[in-house]
Amino acid sequence: MKKILTLILSLFFIPPVFAGLYDKEEPLNNISKKIPALNNISCKFRQEKQTSNILLKSSGDFVFDKSKGVTFYTTYPIKSTTSYSTREYRQINNVITAISNKSYSRLEKDFKFYFQKENDIWTLALMPKQTSQAYNYLKTIEITGGVEKINKIMILTCDKTRTTIWFI
């Protein structure tokens, strides 16, 4: 009875964004045909980072250049610049660069892929394989996009820190 109650309660607390997305691992060659090629971009971003009971918010300017990688110019609450080329964020930078260049095979050895598409909105989820170095610190990366752009990235780490970035 306790197991059934736990299962029922957990089903009610699964966020809708996950509904159906992780039902079936999808072959990489199927996914690559469904995601459009992404271009360099410069736009505004808004970010929320949730750790246990702390919510941190920031915003600013985002730049993605295929040759240089990802850079966040935070203007709120404190001015700073973060480049995703450092060791800590290199994995995220590599994922975004590989997706924008449609060179998914670079990611195939480290991640399992899940994909969902409704109308022109798609979501690609990447979960580290147990053999990957990312497995020890990264739970999942979800990238949601439209016709030629990424709208949102959600990163969930093994310590349950959730970072969600919206691109405006």
mmCIF file of C-alpha atoms in Angstrom:
data_model
loop_
_atom_site.group_PDB
_atom_site.id
_atom_site.type_symbol
_atom_site.label_atom_id
_atom_site.label_comp_id
_atom_site.label_asym_id
_atom_site.label_seq_id
_atom_site.Cartn_x
_atom_site.Cartn_y
_atom_site.Cartn_z
ATOM 1 C CA MET A 1 0.000 0.000 0.000
ATOM 2 C CA LYS A 2 2.852 2.372 0.862
ATOM 3 C CA LYS A 3 4.464 1.799 -2.574
ATOM 4 C CA ILE A 4 1.190 2.511 -4.377
ATOM 5 C CA LEU A 5 0.623 5.706 -2.380
ATOM 6 C CA THR A 6 4.193 6.856 -3.106
ATOM 7 C CA LEU A 7 3.743 6.158 -6.827
ATOM 8 C CA ILE A 8 0.440 8.066 -6.964
ATOM 9 C CA LEU A 9 1.884 11.057 -5.097
ATOM 10 C CA SER A 10 4.983 11.154 -7.296
ATOM 11 C CA LEU A 11 2.855 11.152 -10.451
ATOM 12 C CA PHE A 12 1.018 14.260 -9.287
ATOM 13 C CA PHE A 13 4.255 16.140 -8.637
ATOM 14 C CA ILE A 14 5.952 15.484 -11.993
ATOM 15 C CA PRO A 15 6.113 18.806 -13.835
ATOM 16 C CA PRO A 16 4.088 18.839 -17.103
ATOM 17 C CA VAL A 17 7.214 19.655 -19.137
ATOM 18 C CA PHE A 18 8.449 16.121 -18.389
ATOM 19 C CA ALA A 19 5.205 14.370 -19.269
ATOM 20 C CA GLY A 20 6.007 11.844 -21.975
ATOM 21 C CA LEU A 21 9.423 13.274 -22.785
ATOM 22 C CA TYR A 22 11.392 10.558 -21.006
ATOM 23 C CA ASP A 23 9.130 7.688 -22.034
ATOM 24 C CA LYS A 24 11.406 6.466 -24.789
ATOM 25 C CA GLU A 25 15.028 7.050 -25.663
ATOM 26 C CA GLU A 26 15.210 8.239 -29.262
ATOM 27 C CA PRO A 27 17.910 7.323 -31.801
ATOM 28 C CA LEU A 28 20.162 10.231 -32.615
ATOM 29 C CA ASN A 29 19.710 9.923 -36.381
ATOM 30 C CA ASN A 30 15.913 10.412 -35.926
ATOM 31 C CA ILE A 31 16.317 13.486 -33.733
ATOM 32 C CA SER A 32 18.872 15.261 -35.910
ATOM 33 C CA LYS A 33 16.357 15.416 -38.792
ATOM 34 C CA LYS A 34 13.713 17.084 -36.603
ATOM 35 C CA ILE A 35 15.729 19.963 -35.135
ATOM 36 C CA PRO A 36 16.472 22.966 -37.352
ATOM 37 C CA ALA A 37 19.995 24.308 -37.771
ATOM 38 C CA LEU A 38 20.536 27.106 -35.278
ATOM 39 C CA ASN A 39 22.383 30.322 -36.018
ATOM 40 C CA ASN A 40 24.514 32.713 -33.992
ATOM 41 C CA ILE A 41 22.311 34.719 -31.663
ATOM 42 C CA SER A 42 22.398 37.795 -29.492
ATOM 43 C CA CYS A 43 19.393 38.408 -27.227
ATOM 44 C CA LYS A 44 18.205 39.104 -23.690
ATOM 45 C CA PHE A 45 18.009 36.327 -21.116
ATOM 46 C CA ARG A 46 16.300 35.718 -17.800
ATOM 47 C CA GLN A 47 17.565 33.054 -15.417
ATOM 48 C CA GLU A 48 16.341 31.362 -12.259
ATOM 49 C CA LYS A 49 18.525 29.072 -10.186
ATOM 50 C CA GLN A 50 16.750 27.007 -7.532
ATOM 51 C CA THR A 51 18.779 25.281 -4.825
ATOM 52 C CA SER A 52 16.926 23.597 -1.940
ATOM 53 C CA ASN A 53 15.065 26.628 -0.547
ATOM 54 C CA ILE A 54 16.918 29.490 -2.296
ATOM 55 C CA LEU A 55 15.816 31.065 -5.577
ATOM 56 C CA LEU A 56 18.328 33.288 -7.363
ATOM 57 C CA LYS A 57 17.228 35.441 -10.288
ATOM 58 C CA SER A 58 19.357 37.203 -12.868
ATOM 59 C CA SER A 59 19.047 38.724 -16.320
ATOM 60 C CA GLY A 60 21.072 40.410 -19.002
ATOM 61 C CA ASP A 61 22.427 39.845 -22.492
ATOM 62 C CA PHE A 62 23.187 36.486 -24.076
ATOM 63 C CA VAL A 63 25.544 35.880 -26.994
ATOM 64 C CA PHE A 64 26.095 32.618 -28.814
ATOM 65 C CA ASP A 65 28.734 32.577 -31.512
ATOM 66 C CA LYS A 66 29.381 29.176 -33.083
ATOM 67 C CA SER A 67 33.115 29.873 -33.219
ATOM 68 C CA LYS A 68 33.443 31.286 -29.671
ATOM 69 C CA GLY A 69 30.724 29.595 -27.645
ATOM 70 C CA VAL A 70 28.246 30.847 -25.072
ATOM 71 C CA THR A 71 28.620 34.073 -23.074
ATOM 72 C CA PHE A 72 26.235 35.610 -20.540
ATOM 73 C CA TYR A 73 26.573 39.330 -19.783
ATOM 74 C CA THR A 74 24.604 39.612 -16.558
ATOM 75 C CA THR A 75 23.239 43.082 -15.815
ATOM 76 C CA TYR A 76 20.930 42.207 -12.894
ATOM 77 C CA PRO A 77 21.453 41.912 -9.948
ATOM 78 C CA ILE A 78 25.226 42.332 -10.362
ATOM 79 C CA LYS A 79 27.134 43.072 -13.545
ATOM 80 C CA SER A 80 29.307 40.138 -14.582
ATOM 81 C CA THR A 81 30.394 38.116 -17.588
ATOM 82 C CA THR A 82 30.261 34.330 -17.679
ATOM 83 C CA SER A 83 31.730 32.351 -20.540
ATOM 84 C CA TYR A 84 30.720 28.707 -20.774
ATOM 85 C CA SER A 85 34.193 27.748 -21.894
ATOM 86 C CA THR A 86 35.570 27.223 -18.385
ATOM 87 C CA ARG A 87 35.999 23.649 -17.156
ATOM 88 C CA GLU A 88 32.864 23.833 -14.991
ATOM 89 C CA TYR A 89 30.609 24.835 -17.891
ATOM 90 C CA ARG A 90 32.471 23.301 -20.833
ATOM 91 C CA GLN A 91 29.974 20.431 -21.078
ATOM 92 C CA ILE A 92 27.042 22.876 -21.472
ATOM 93 C CA ASN A 93 28.955 24.905 -24.071
ATOM 94 C CA ASN A 94 29.810 21.725 -25.996
ATOM 95 C CA VAL A 95 26.168 20.617 -25.975
ATOM 96 C CA ILE A 96 24.858 23.951 -27.279
ATOM 97 C CA THR A 97 27.596 24.181 -29.919
ATOM 98 C CA ALA A 98 27.011 20.602 -31.094
ATOM 99 C CA ILE A 99 23.248 21.155 -31.354
ATOM 100 C CA SER A 100 23.612 24.423 -33.244
ATOM 101 C CA ASN A 101 26.063 22.814 -35.678
ATOM 102 C CA LYS A 102 23.980 19.631 -35.919
ATOM 103 C CA SER A 103 27.069 17.612 -34.943
ATOM 104 C CA TYR A 104 25.264 15.389 -32.471
ATOM 105 C CA SER A 105 27.659 12.481 -32.875
ATOM 106 C CA ARG A 106 30.082 14.310 -30.554
ATOM 107 C CA LEU A 107 27.475 13.976 -27.804
ATOM 108 C CA GLU A 108 26.407 10.418 -28.569
ATOM 109 C CA LYS A 109 29.111 8.766 -26.457
ATOM 110 C CA ASP A 110 28.194 10.771 -23.335
ATOM 111 C CA PHE A 111 24.390 11.160 -23.485
ATOM 112 C CA LYS A 112 21.100 9.384 -23.998
ATOM 113 C CA PHE A 113 18.623 11.430 -26.061
ATOM 114 C CA TYR A 114 14.906 12.058 -25.661
ATOM 115 C CA PHE A 115 12.836 14.177 -28.009
ATOM 116 C CA GLN A 116 9.331 15.586 -28.246
ATOM 117 C CA LYS A 117 7.804 17.947 -30.811
ATOM 118 C CA GLU A 118 4.409 19.641 -30.919
ATOM 119 C CA ASN A 119 3.717 21.986 -33.829
ATOM 120 C CA ASP A 120 6.872 24.104 -34.215
ATOM 121 C CA ILE A 121 8.040 23.710 -30.589
ATOM 122 C CA TRP A 122 10.541 20.949 -29.832
ATOM 123 C CA THR A 123 12.244 19.724 -26.657
ATOM 124 C CA LEU A 124 15.471 17.777 -26.638
ATOM 125 C CA ALA A 125 16.535 16.154 -23.367
ATOM 126 C CA LEU A 126 19.998 14.799 -22.740
ATOM 127 C CA MET A 127 20.795 12.475 -19.845
ATOM 128 C CA PRO A 128 24.400 11.513 -19.153
ATOM 129 C CA LYS A 129 25.278 7.867 -19.606
ATOM 130 C CA GLN A 130 26.795 6.152 -16.567
ATOM 131 C CA THR A 131 30.120 5.936 -18.415
ATOM 132 C CA SER A 132 30.245 9.719 -18.917
ATOM 133 C CA GLN A 133 32.159 12.088 -16.639
ATOM 134 C CA ALA A 134 29.046 14.298 -16.618
ATOM 135 C CA TYR A 135 27.082 11.509 -14.902
ATOM 136 C CA ASN A 136 28.544 12.476 -11.509
ATOM 137 C CA TYR A 137 27.319 16.077 -11.557
ATOM 138 C CA LEU A 138 24.629 16.421 -14.222
ATOM 139 C CA LYS A 139 21.177 14.830 -14.109
ATOM 140 C CA THR A 140 19.651 16.229 -17.297
ATOM 141 C CA ILE A 141 19.702 19.080 -19.785
ATOM 142 C CA GLU A 142 16.474 20.066 -21.524
ATOM 143 C CA ILE A 143 16.589 22.395 -24.495
ATOM 144 C CA THR A 144 13.350 23.787 -25.886
ATOM 145 C CA GLY A 145 13.278 25.649 -29.170
ATOM 146 C CA GLY A 146 11.275 26.897 -32.076
ATOM 147 C CA VAL A 147 11.836 27.212 -35.795
ATOM 148 C CA GLU A 148 15.382 28.631 -35.736
ATOM 149 C CA LYS A 149 16.158 29.365 -32.103
ATOM 150 C CA ILE A 150 16.438 28.028 -28.596
ATOM 151 C CA ASN A 151 13.747 29.394 -26.267
ATOM 152 C CA LYS A 152 14.728 27.793 -22.972
ATOM 153 C CA ILE A 153 17.398 25.645 -21.371
ATOM 154 C CA MET A 154 16.855 23.785 -18.112
ATOM 155 C CA ILE A 155 19.810 22.181 -16.357
ATOM 156 C CA LEU A 156 19.267 19.825 -13.423
ATOM 157 C CA THR A 157 22.337 18.740 -11.470
ATOM 158 C CA CYS A 158 22.740 15.708 -9.231
ATOM 159 C CA ASP A 159 22.539 17.931 -6.127
ATOM 160 C CA LYS A 160 19.009 18.930 -7.320
ATOM 161 C CA THR A 161 20.009 22.449 -8.352
ATOM 162 C CA ARG A 162 17.738 23.527 -11.190
ATOM 163 C CA THR A 163 18.835 26.334 -13.504
ATOM 164 C CA THR A 164 16.302 27.579 -16.043
ATOM 165 C CA ILE A 165 17.268 30.137 -18.669
ATOM 166 C CA TRP A 166 14.737 31.841 -20.949
ATOM 167 C CA PHE A 167 15.922 33.590 -24.110
ATOM 168 C CA ILE A 168 13.895 36.670 -25.063
#
